[in-house]
Amino acid sequence: MSNLHADTVAFVRDTMLPQKEPPASTVGLLGWGKKNLFTGPFNTIVTILCTAFIAYVLWMLIPWFFSPTWNATSLGECREMLTAAGKVGEHGTSGACWGVIRERWIQLLFGFYPAELYWRPILAFVLLAPALAPVLFSDKVPSKLLIFSAIYPFLFPWLLWGGTIWSPICAALGFVILYAVVKYGSEAIGQLGAIIAAVVAAMVWWLFLSGYVQDGLASVIPLAIEPVASRDFGGMMLSITIGVVAIACSLPLGIVLALGRQSDLLIVKSLCVGFIEFIRGVPLITLLFVASTLLNIFLPPGTNFDIILRVIIMATLFSAAYMAEVIRGGLAALPKGQYEGADSLGLDYWQAQRLIIMPQALKISIPGIVSTFIGLFKDTTLVSVIGLLDPLGLSNSIRADQAWNGIVWELYMFIAALFFLFCFGMSRYSMYLERKLQTGHR
């Protein structure tokens, strides 16, 4: 007697059943809502309450937002338009006065920068994209663009502030001197001695020699564009300038501070710990006041230290202290075997940090790094308290105009939308980078 399955059952189906559509309650919008919004009594109650709240906010906001006041030239004209449109409530007219945005949006973007020179900040920020592309999208952009990325930090301030072309070239020569001394001096005086000598040589060039060389070259070959004073900077251009430069400078400085805090050298470690703890213990607004008023007291008489440069330095130091702690968290998360593996390969300290330790630590620290960048960019609005006209400072100036006295929400909504675009972009890039590097796997 056979033990095969076909011999032990009365009937075996030899045809496949036709496929059926899934139940309507498990697919589409209904299925998504059932799975995510109504999975239980508590979730259902929360969904209903939140939906009611959002509907109430939209019910109040949408009629106010869609207002026929785009062509108004003053708040009084806005009110006349709203009255004519029948948007009159118990407390007077109700509706946004968008005429202030139509009239002042250029000022909110460029401050008091000369109108005939708008092409320069526009060109500077357009060129920012190809300068960042090989850094942010290294797998999709030719590495040759890194040459332009190295040139851009000197091109960017020249386009914004103007002046002779020899200023950025002489500033770049300082870094060439620094690199040359490190490269060719290491064999003669050792790596540490070469680094110290390079820093001293570069500082001597920047502080004492570059000015004479710059003036001499400018007198022989007067290549220059019209200079623009820092007091004419303002609006989003000022916020982006401070934010971009501080972000670009704070990351490498934060890495150095994080490594210094873990150093075995007592003096280096003490200096780094003292700097980080001091900066973290002081509010940014205090540092900005120091940059605005007290810093000139410690400089030689007659020194003209640009206010925007002072603010950028303070913002960079403030962000670098927090960045150092974020990166130190990434370093601490690495298993000890990674350090031992680097030692087993015979790598020296800097090779181990560059090739093995730091890539993994930065990968782990991406969310914290981007959060610090976003916080720094939003903190640029604090410069209004020291007299710089960022978007918030300009909004106060606009509201001081008799024609727009009383306008509040429209200006703040416009400024918030601009900041949201930049911060949301940084957040989305962070998510892209996390997916690309698979930060969930070590």
Short mmCIF file of C-alpha atoms in Angstrom, two decimals:
data_model
loop_
_atom_site.label_atom_id
_atom_site.label_comp_id
_atom_site.label_asym_id
_atom_site.label_seq_id
_atom_site.Cartn_x
_atom_site.Cartn_y
_atom_site.Cartn_z
CA MET A 1 0.00 0.00 0.00
CA SER A 2 1.39 3.35 -1.04
CA ASN A 3 1.96 6.13 1.50
CA LEU A 4 1.90 8.90 -1.11
CA HIS A 5 -0.29 11.92 -0.34
CA ALA A 6 -2.25 11.39 -3.57
CA ASP A 7 -3.21 7.87 -2.41
CA THR A 8 -4.37 8.90 1.06
CA VAL A 9 -6.76 11.75 0.22
CA ALA A 10 -9.97 11.55 -1.68
CA PHE A 11 -9.36 14.61 -3.88
CA VAL A 12 -6.34 16.78 -4.78
CA ARG A 13 -7.01 20.15 -6.45
CA ASP A 14 -5.10 20.39 -9.72
CA THR A 15 -5.99 24.00 -10.60
CA MET A 16 -5.12 27.29 -8.90
CA LEU A 17 -7.88 29.40 -7.43
CA PRO A 18 -8.22 32.84 -9.06
CA GLN A 19 -6.70 35.69 -7.09
CA LYS A 20 -9.12 37.98 -5.29
CA GLU A 21 -8.87 41.66 -4.51
CA PRO A 22 -7.83 42.40 -0.92
CA PRO A 23 -10.60 43.63 1.38
CA ALA A 24 -11.42 47.28 0.77
CA SER A 25 -10.78 48.10 4.43
CA THR A 26 -7.09 47.07 4.18
CA VAL A 27 -5.90 49.01 1.11
CA GLY A 28 -5.86 52.59 -0.05
CA LEU A 29 -6.60 55.59 2.12
CA LEU A 30 -9.09 53.64 4.21
CA GLY A 31 -6.54 50.91 4.96
CA TRP A 32 -3.82 53.41 5.78
CA GLY A 33 -6.15 55.30 8.12
CA LYS A 34 -7.26 52.12 9.85
CA LYS A 35 -3.67 51.00 10.30
CA ASN A 36 -2.21 54.33 11.46
CA LEU A 37 -5.06 56.42 12.93
CA PHE A 38 -7.70 54.06 14.31
CA THR A 39 -5.81 51.07 15.67
CA GLY A 40 -7.50 51.27 19.08
CA PRO A 41 -9.82 53.35 21.28
CA PHE A 42 -7.06 55.65 22.54
CA ASN A 43 -5.61 56.19 19.07
CA THR A 44 -9.09 56.89 17.72
CA ILE A 45 -9.82 59.52 20.41
CA VAL A 46 -6.44 61.21 19.81
CA THR A 47 -7.07 61.24 16.05
CA ILE A 48 -10.49 62.82 16.45
CA LEU A 49 -9.26 65.49 18.88
CA CYS A 50 -6.26 66.40 16.70
CA THR A 51 -8.38 66.52 13.56
CA ALA A 52 -10.86 68.83 15.28
CA PHE A 53 -8.05 71.11 16.46
CA ILE A 54 -6.42 71.26 13.01
CA ALA A 55 -9.79 71.94 11.38
CA TYR A 56 -10.47 74.77 13.85
CA VAL A 57 -7.05 76.37 13.16
CA LEU A 58 -7.52 76.13 9.39
CA TRP A 59 -11.07 77.47 9.71
CA MET A 60 -9.69 80.57 11.42
CA LEU A 61 -6.50 80.91 9.35
CA ILE A 62 -7.61 80.34 5.75
CA PRO A 63 -10.07 83.31 5.55
CA TRP A 64 -7.38 85.52 7.10
CA PHE A 65 -4.67 84.22 4.77
CA PHE A 66 -6.55 84.66 1.47
CA SER A 67 -6.92 88.40 1.56
CA PRO A 68 -7.23 90.79 -1.45
CA THR A 69 -4.61 93.23 -0.17
CA TRP A 70 -1.59 92.38 -2.32
CA ASN A 71 -1.55 95.77 -4.07
CA ALA A 72 -2.05 97.91 -0.95
CA THR A 73 0.56 100.58 -0.20
CA SER A 74 -0.25 101.09 3.48
CA LEU A 75 -2.09 99.50 6.39
CA GLY A 76 -4.92 102.00 5.99
CA GLU A 77 -5.38 100.99 2.35
CA CYS A 78 -5.40 97.33 3.41
CA ARG A 79 -8.28 98.06 5.79
CA GLU A 80 -10.21 99.87 3.08
CA MET A 81 -9.80 96.87 0.74
CA LEU A 82 -10.91 94.46 3.45
CA THR A 83 -13.97 96.61 4.21
CA ALA A 84 -14.88 96.69 0.53
CA ALA A 85 -14.51 92.87 0.40
CA GLY A 86 -16.88 92.50 3.36
CA LYS A 87 -14.24 91.12 5.72
CA VAL A 88 -15.40 93.08 8.75
CA GLY A 89 -15.84 91.42 12.12
CA GLU A 90 -16.80 92.50 15.61
CA HIS A 91 -13.30 93.93 16.21
CA GLY A 92 -12.86 95.63 12.85
CA THR A 93 -11.45 94.34 9.57
CA SER A 94 -10.11 90.80 9.45
CA GLY A 95 -7.49 89.69 6.93
CA ALA A 96 -3.80 89.71 6.16
CA CYS A 97 -2.18 92.82 4.73
CA TRP A 98 0.15 91.31 2.11
CA GLY A 99 0.98 94.67 0.56
CA VAL A 100 3.86 95.05 3.02
CA ILE A 101 5.45 91.86 1.69
CA ARG A 102 5.04 92.98 -1.95
CA GLU A 103 6.65 96.34 -1.14
CA ARG A 104 9.43 95.24 1.24
CA TRP A 105 10.39 91.68 0.23
CA ILE A 106 13.56 92.85 -1.50
CA GLN A 107 14.58 94.72 1.64
CA LEU A 108 13.91 91.61 3.75
CA LEU A 109 16.21 89.65 1.44
CA PHE A 110 19.06 92.10 0.81
CA GLY A 111 18.79 94.73 3.55
CA PHE A 112 20.25 98.03 2.39
CA TYR A 113 22.68 96.49 -0.09
CA PRO A 114 22.99 98.78 -3.18
CA ALA A 115 20.29 97.78 -5.68
CA GLU A 116 22.63 98.04 -8.68
CA LEU A 117 24.93 95.46 -7.03
CA TYR A 118 22.32 92.79 -6.23
CA TRP A 119 23.98 90.56 -8.83
CA ARG A 120 26.94 90.06 -6.51
CA PRO A 121 25.18 88.40 -3.55
CA ILE A 122 22.98 86.50 -6.01
CA LEU A 123 26.06 85.22 -7.84
CA ALA A 124 27.79 84.41 -4.54
CA PHE A 125 24.88 82.27 -3.34
CA VAL A 126 24.38 80.65 -6.75
CA LEU A 127 28.05 79.64 -6.78
CA LEU A 128 27.55 78.16 -3.31
CA ALA A 129 25.72 75.22 -4.92
CA PRO A 130 28.65 73.98 -7.10
CA ALA A 131 31.02 74.66 -4.21
CA LEU A 132 29.04 72.45 -1.84
CA ALA A 133 28.07 69.80 -4.40
CA PRO A 134 31.35 67.78 -4.30
CA VAL A 135 31.21 67.84 -0.49
CA LEU A 136 27.53 66.98 -0.03
CA PHE A 137 27.15 64.64 -3.03
CA SER A 138 30.64 63.21 -3.45
CA ASP A 139 29.36 60.08 -5.21
CA LYS A 140 27.48 62.00 -7.90
CA VAL A 141 29.73 64.98 -8.62
CA PRO A 142 33.23 64.91 -10.19
CA SER A 143 35.95 65.27 -7.59
CA LYS A 144 37.65 67.93 -9.75
CA LEU A 145 35.03 70.39 -8.48
CA LEU A 146 36.82 70.26 -5.11
CA ILE A 147 39.26 72.78 -6.59
CA PHE A 148 36.39 75.26 -6.89
CA SER A 149 35.26 74.33 -3.36
CA ALA A 150 38.71 75.35 -2.11
CA ILE A 151 38.60 78.65 -4.04
CA TYR A 152 35.04 79.57 -3.03
CA PRO A 153 35.75 80.62 0.63
CA PHE A 154 37.94 83.42 -0.77
CA LEU A 155 35.62 84.29 -3.67
CA PHE A 156 32.51 84.52 -1.47
CA PRO A 157 33.58 87.47 0.77
CA TRP A 158 35.14 89.29 -2.18
CA LEU A 159 31.84 89.23 -4.08
CA LEU A 160 29.89 90.44 -1.04
CA TRP A 161 32.22 93.10 0.34
CA GLY A 162 34.06 93.99 -2.88
CA GLY A 163 37.41 95.81 -2.95
CA THR A 164 40.65 94.73 -4.56
CA ILE A 165 41.06 91.19 -5.88
CA TRP A 166 44.42 91.00 -4.14
CA SER A 167 42.80 90.77 -0.68
CA PRO A 168 41.40 87.23 -1.13
CA ILE A 169 44.52 86.17 -3.06
CA CYS A 170 46.80 87.31 -0.21
CA ALA A 171 44.52 85.59 2.31
CA ALA A 172 44.75 82.37 0.29
CA LEU A 173 48.55 82.68 0.13
CA GLY A 174 48.60 82.40 3.92
CA PHE A 175 47.09 78.92 3.67
CA VAL A 176 49.57 78.04 0.92
CA ILE A 177 52.40 79.03 3.28
CA LEU A 178 50.85 76.99 6.07
CA TYR A 179 50.57 73.92 3.85
CA ALA A 180 54.08 74.30 2.43
CA VAL A 181 55.72 74.60 5.85
CA VAL A 182 53.89 71.52 7.15
CA LYS A 183 54.72 69.45 4.08
CA TYR A 184 58.39 70.34 3.68
CA GLY A 185 59.23 71.05 7.31
CA SER A 186 58.08 67.75 8.82
CA GLU A 187 61.23 65.91 7.86
CA ALA A 188 63.50 68.61 9.22
CA ILE A 189 61.85 69.56 12.53
CA GLY A 190 59.28 66.83 13.05
CA GLN A 191 55.51 66.88 12.50
CA LEU A 192 54.58 68.81 15.65
CA GLY A 193 57.35 71.35 15.13
CA ALA A 194 56.31 71.80 11.50
CA ILE A 195 52.69 72.45 12.51
CA ILE A 196 53.73 75.08 15.06
CA ALA A 197 56.11 76.71 12.59
CA ALA A 198 53.42 76.70 9.90
CA VAL A 199 50.89 78.43 12.15
CA VAL A 200 53.47 81.05 13.17
CA ALA A 201 54.51 81.67 9.56
CA ALA A 202 50.90 81.99 8.41
CA MET A 203 50.04 84.40 11.25
CA VAL A 204 53.10 86.55 10.47
CA TRP A 205 52.02 86.68 6.83
CA TRP A 206 48.41 87.59 7.58
CA LEU A 207 49.12 90.12 10.34
CA PHE A 208 52.30 91.88 9.19
CA LEU A 209 53.15 91.16 5.55
CA SER A 210 50.03 90.57 3.50
CA GLY A 211 48.82 94.18 3.88
CA TYR A 212 51.99 95.62 2.34
CA VAL A 213 52.01 93.03 -0.45
CA GLN A 214 48.34 93.66 -1.12
CA ASP A 215 48.82 97.44 -1.36
CA GLY A 216 51.83 97.01 -3.59
CA LEU A 217 50.05 94.69 -6.01
CA ALA A 218 46.95 96.91 -6.01
CA SER A 219 49.03 99.95 -6.97
CA VAL A 220 50.60 98.03 -9.88
CA ILE A 221 47.53 96.10 -11.08
CA PRO A 222 44.38 97.84 -9.74
CA LEU A 223 41.83 95.06 -10.17
CA ALA A 224 38.87 95.83 -7.90
CA ILE A 225 35.10 95.97 -7.67
CA GLU A 226 33.06 98.57 -5.80
CA PRO A 227 33.33 98.04 -2.02
CA VAL A 228 30.18 97.72 0.10
CA ALA A 229 30.18 98.62 3.80
CA SER A 230 29.01 96.07 6.38
CA ARG A 231 26.33 98.48 7.61
CA ASP A 232 24.54 97.96 4.26
CA PHE A 233 24.25 94.21 4.84
CA GLY A 234 20.94 92.94 6.14
CA GLY A 235 17.97 90.65 5.70
CA MET A 236 18.31 86.99 4.80
CA MET A 237 21.57 87.76 3.02
CA LEU A 238 23.12 88.63 6.38
CA SER A 239 21.66 85.56 8.10
CA ILE A 240 22.84 83.23 5.34
CA THR A 241 26.30 84.80 5.29
CA ILE A 242 26.78 84.39 9.03
CA GLY A 243 25.17 80.94 9.06
CA VAL A 244 27.09 79.47 6.12
CA VAL A 245 30.50 80.73 7.24
CA ALA A 246 29.96 79.73 10.89
CA ILE A 247 28.70 76.27 9.89
CA ALA A 248 31.63 75.69 7.53
CA CYS A 249 34.18 76.77 10.15
CA SER A 250 32.62 75.24 13.26
CA LEU A 251 32.73 71.62 12.02
CA PRO A 252 36.54 71.32 11.60
CA LEU A 253 37.09 73.36 14.76
CA GLY A 254 34.67 71.11 16.64
CA ILE A 255 36.56 68.01 15.43
CA VAL A 256 39.85 69.47 16.69
CA LEU A 257 38.29 70.32 20.07
CA ALA A 258 36.75 66.85 20.40
CA LEU A 259 40.11 65.20 19.66
CA GLY A 260 41.84 67.61 22.02
CA ARG A 261 39.43 66.75 24.82
CA GLN A 262 40.37 63.07 24.45
CA SER A 263 44.09 63.80 24.15
CA ASP A 264 46.62 62.30 26.57
CA LEU A 265 48.48 65.63 26.65
CA LEU A 266 47.36 67.33 29.86
CA ILE A 267 47.77 70.92 28.65
CA VAL A 268 45.96 70.30 25.36
CA LYS A 269 43.16 68.45 27.12
CA SER A 270 42.81 71.15 29.80
CA LEU A 271 42.67 73.94 27.23
CA CYS A 272 40.02 72.16 25.18
CA VAL A 273 37.90 71.24 28.21
CA GLY A 274 38.15 74.79 29.56
CA PHE A 275 37.16 76.33 26.24
CA ILE A 276 34.22 73.97 25.69
CA GLU A 277 32.83 74.32 29.20
CA PHE A 278 33.24 78.10 29.21
CA ILE A 279 31.51 78.61 25.85
CA ARG A 280 28.70 76.19 26.76
CA GLY A 281 28.17 78.04 30.03
CA VAL A 282 27.75 81.46 28.42
CA PRO A 283 24.67 82.51 26.40
CA LEU A 284 25.29 83.35 22.75
CA ILE A 285 23.78 86.78 23.21
CA THR A 286 26.49 87.56 25.78
CA LEU A 287 29.19 86.57 23.30
CA LEU A 288 27.57 88.78 20.68
CA PHE A 289 27.65 91.74 23.07
CA VAL A 290 31.33 91.01 23.71
CA ALA A 291 31.93 90.95 19.95
CA SER A 292 30.02 94.19 19.52
CA THR A 293 31.41 96.30 22.35
CA LEU A 294 34.18 94.75 24.42
CA LEU A 295 36.37 93.17 21.75
CA ASN A 296 37.63 96.51 20.43
CA ILE A 297 38.93 97.37 23.93
CA PHE A 298 41.48 94.56 23.72
CA LEU A 299 42.61 95.44 20.20
CA PRO A 300 45.31 98.02 19.34
CA PRO A 301 44.01 101.61 18.95
CA GLY A 302 42.83 102.38 15.45
CA THR A 303 42.11 98.75 14.62
CA ASN A 304 39.09 98.45 12.33
CA PHE A 305 37.68 95.00 13.01
CA ASP A 306 34.56 94.46 10.94
CA ILE A 307 31.43 93.90 13.04
CA ILE A 308 30.12 91.08 10.84
CA LEU A 309 33.48 89.31 11.03
CA ARG A 310 33.40 89.64 14.83
CA VAL A 311 29.91 88.15 14.93
CA ILE A 312 30.95 85.29 12.65
CA ILE A 313 33.92 84.50 14.90
CA MET A 314 31.74 84.40 18.02
CA ALA A 315 29.03 82.33 16.33
CA THR A 316 31.70 79.91 15.09
CA LEU A 317 33.26 79.51 18.53
CA PHE A 318 29.85 79.03 20.13
CA SER A 319 28.80 76.38 17.61
CA ALA A 320 32.21 74.65 17.69
CA ALA A 321 31.90 74.02 21.45
CA TYR A 322 28.58 72.22 20.99
CA MET A 323 29.88 70.47 17.87
CA ALA A 324 32.84 69.13 19.84
CA GLU A 325 30.51 67.49 22.34
CA VAL A 326 28.39 65.96 19.58
CA ILE A 327 31.48 64.49 17.92
CA ARG A 328 32.86 63.34 21.27
CA GLY A 329 29.64 61.35 21.65
CA GLY A 330 30.35 59.69 18.30
CA LEU A 331 33.91 58.91 19.35
CA ALA A 332 32.73 57.41 22.63
CA ALA A 333 30.23 55.20 20.79
CA LEU A 334 32.96 53.48 18.80
CA PRO A 335 34.03 50.11 20.20
CA LYS A 336 37.57 49.82 21.52
CA GLY A 337 38.35 47.28 18.81
CA GLN A 338 38.35 50.03 16.17
CA TYR A 339 41.20 51.81 17.94
CA GLU A 340 43.06 48.52 18.44
CA GLY A 341 42.51 47.64 14.78
CA ALA A 342 44.06 50.94 13.71
CA ASP A 343 47.05 50.28 15.96
CA SER A 344 47.44 46.76 14.59
CA LEU A 345 47.70 48.19 11.06
CA GLY A 346 50.66 50.33 12.13
CA LEU A 347 48.87 53.63 11.53
CA ASP A 348 50.02 56.71 13.38
CA TYR A 349 47.57 58.89 15.33
CA TRP A 350 46.48 61.18 12.49
CA GLN A 351 46.23 58.34 9.95
CA ALA A 352 44.07 56.33 12.34
CA GLN A 353 41.81 59.32 12.96
CA ARG A 354 41.52 60.18 9.27
CA LEU A 355 41.05 56.70 7.85
CA ILE A 356 39.28 54.68 10.56
CA ILE A 357 38.07 56.55 13.63
CA MET A 358 36.69 59.87 12.42
CA PRO A 359 34.66 58.58 9.42
CA GLN A 360 32.76 56.25 11.75
CA ALA A 361 32.38 58.85 14.51
CA LEU A 362 31.02 61.46 12.07
CA LYS A 363 28.65 58.89 10.59
CA ILE A 364 27.21 58.19 14.03
CA SER A 365 27.02 61.90 14.85
CA ILE A 366 25.15 63.06 11.72
CA PRO A 367 21.79 63.79 13.46
CA GLY A 368 23.47 65.78 16.23
CA ILE A 369 25.70 67.67 13.79
CA VAL A 370 22.79 68.71 11.59
CA SER A 371 20.73 69.72 14.64
CA THR A 372 23.61 71.96 15.75
CA PHE A 373 23.79 73.48 12.27
CA ILE A 374 20.05 74.21 12.24
CA GLY A 375 20.21 75.73 15.72
CA LEU A 376 23.13 77.93 14.69
CA PHE A 377 21.33 79.14 11.57
CA LYS A 378 18.25 80.10 13.60
CA ASP A 379 20.44 81.79 16.23
CA THR A 380 21.66 84.24 13.59
CA THR A 381 18.49 86.22 14.33
CA LEU A 382 20.08 87.22 17.66
CA VAL A 383 22.36 89.65 15.85
CA SER A 384 19.45 92.11 15.82
CA VAL A 385 20.14 92.85 19.52
CA ILE A 386 23.54 94.34 18.64
CA GLY A 387 22.21 96.57 15.88
CA LEU A 388 22.64 94.38 12.79
CA LEU A 389 19.61 94.33 10.55
CA ASP A 390 18.79 90.68 10.09
CA PRO A 391 15.21 89.87 8.97
CA LEU A 392 13.83 90.40 12.49
CA GLY A 393 15.70 93.68 12.87
CA LEU A 394 14.39 94.83 9.50
CA SER A 395 10.84 93.89 10.49
CA ASN A 396 11.10 96.32 13.40
CA SER A 397 12.36 99.02 11.04
CA ILE A 398 9.51 98.35 8.61
CA ARG A 399 6.93 98.53 11.40
CA ALA A 400 8.42 101.87 12.45
CA ASP A 401 7.30 103.24 9.08
CA GLN A 402 4.03 105.14 9.52
CA ALA A 403 2.50 103.41 6.50
CA TRP A 404 3.02 99.93 7.98
CA ASN A 405 2.80 100.66 11.71
CA GLY A 406 0.68 97.86 13.18
CA ILE A 407 1.78 95.08 10.81
CA VAL A 408 3.07 92.05 12.76
CA TRP A 409 1.99 88.59 11.64
CA GLU A 410 2.53 89.05 7.91
CA LEU A 411 6.21 89.95 8.37
CA TYR A 412 6.84 87.18 10.87
CA MET A 413 5.12 84.59 8.67
CA PHE A 414 7.25 85.60 5.67
CA ILE A 415 10.46 85.42 7.73
CA ALA A 416 9.42 82.09 9.25
CA ALA A 417 8.75 80.69 5.78
CA LEU A 418 12.24 81.68 4.60
CA PHE A 419 13.93 80.10 7.62
CA PHE A 420 11.77 76.99 7.29
CA LEU A 421 12.94 76.48 3.70
CA PHE A 422 16.59 76.44 4.71
CA CYS A 423 16.15 74.42 7.90
CA PHE A 424 13.87 71.88 6.22
CA GLY A 425 16.42 71.51 3.42
CA MET A 426 19.18 70.76 5.93
CA SER A 427 16.95 68.29 7.74
CA ARG A 428 16.06 66.46 4.52
CA TYR A 429 19.73 66.26 3.51
CA SER A 430 20.51 64.78 6.92
CA MET A 431 17.89 62.09 6.37
CA TYR A 432 19.28 61.39 2.89
CA LEU A 433 22.79 61.09 4.30
CA GLU A 434 21.63 58.73 7.04
CA ARG A 435 19.94 56.47 4.50
CA LYS A 436 22.96 56.58 2.22
CA LEU A 437 25.45 55.73 4.95
CA GLN A 438 23.08 53.35 6.74
CA THR A 439 23.78 54.85 10.13
CA GLY A 440 21.76 52.09 11.76
CA HIS A 441 24.56 49.64 10.92
CA ARG A 442 28.07 49.99 12.33
#
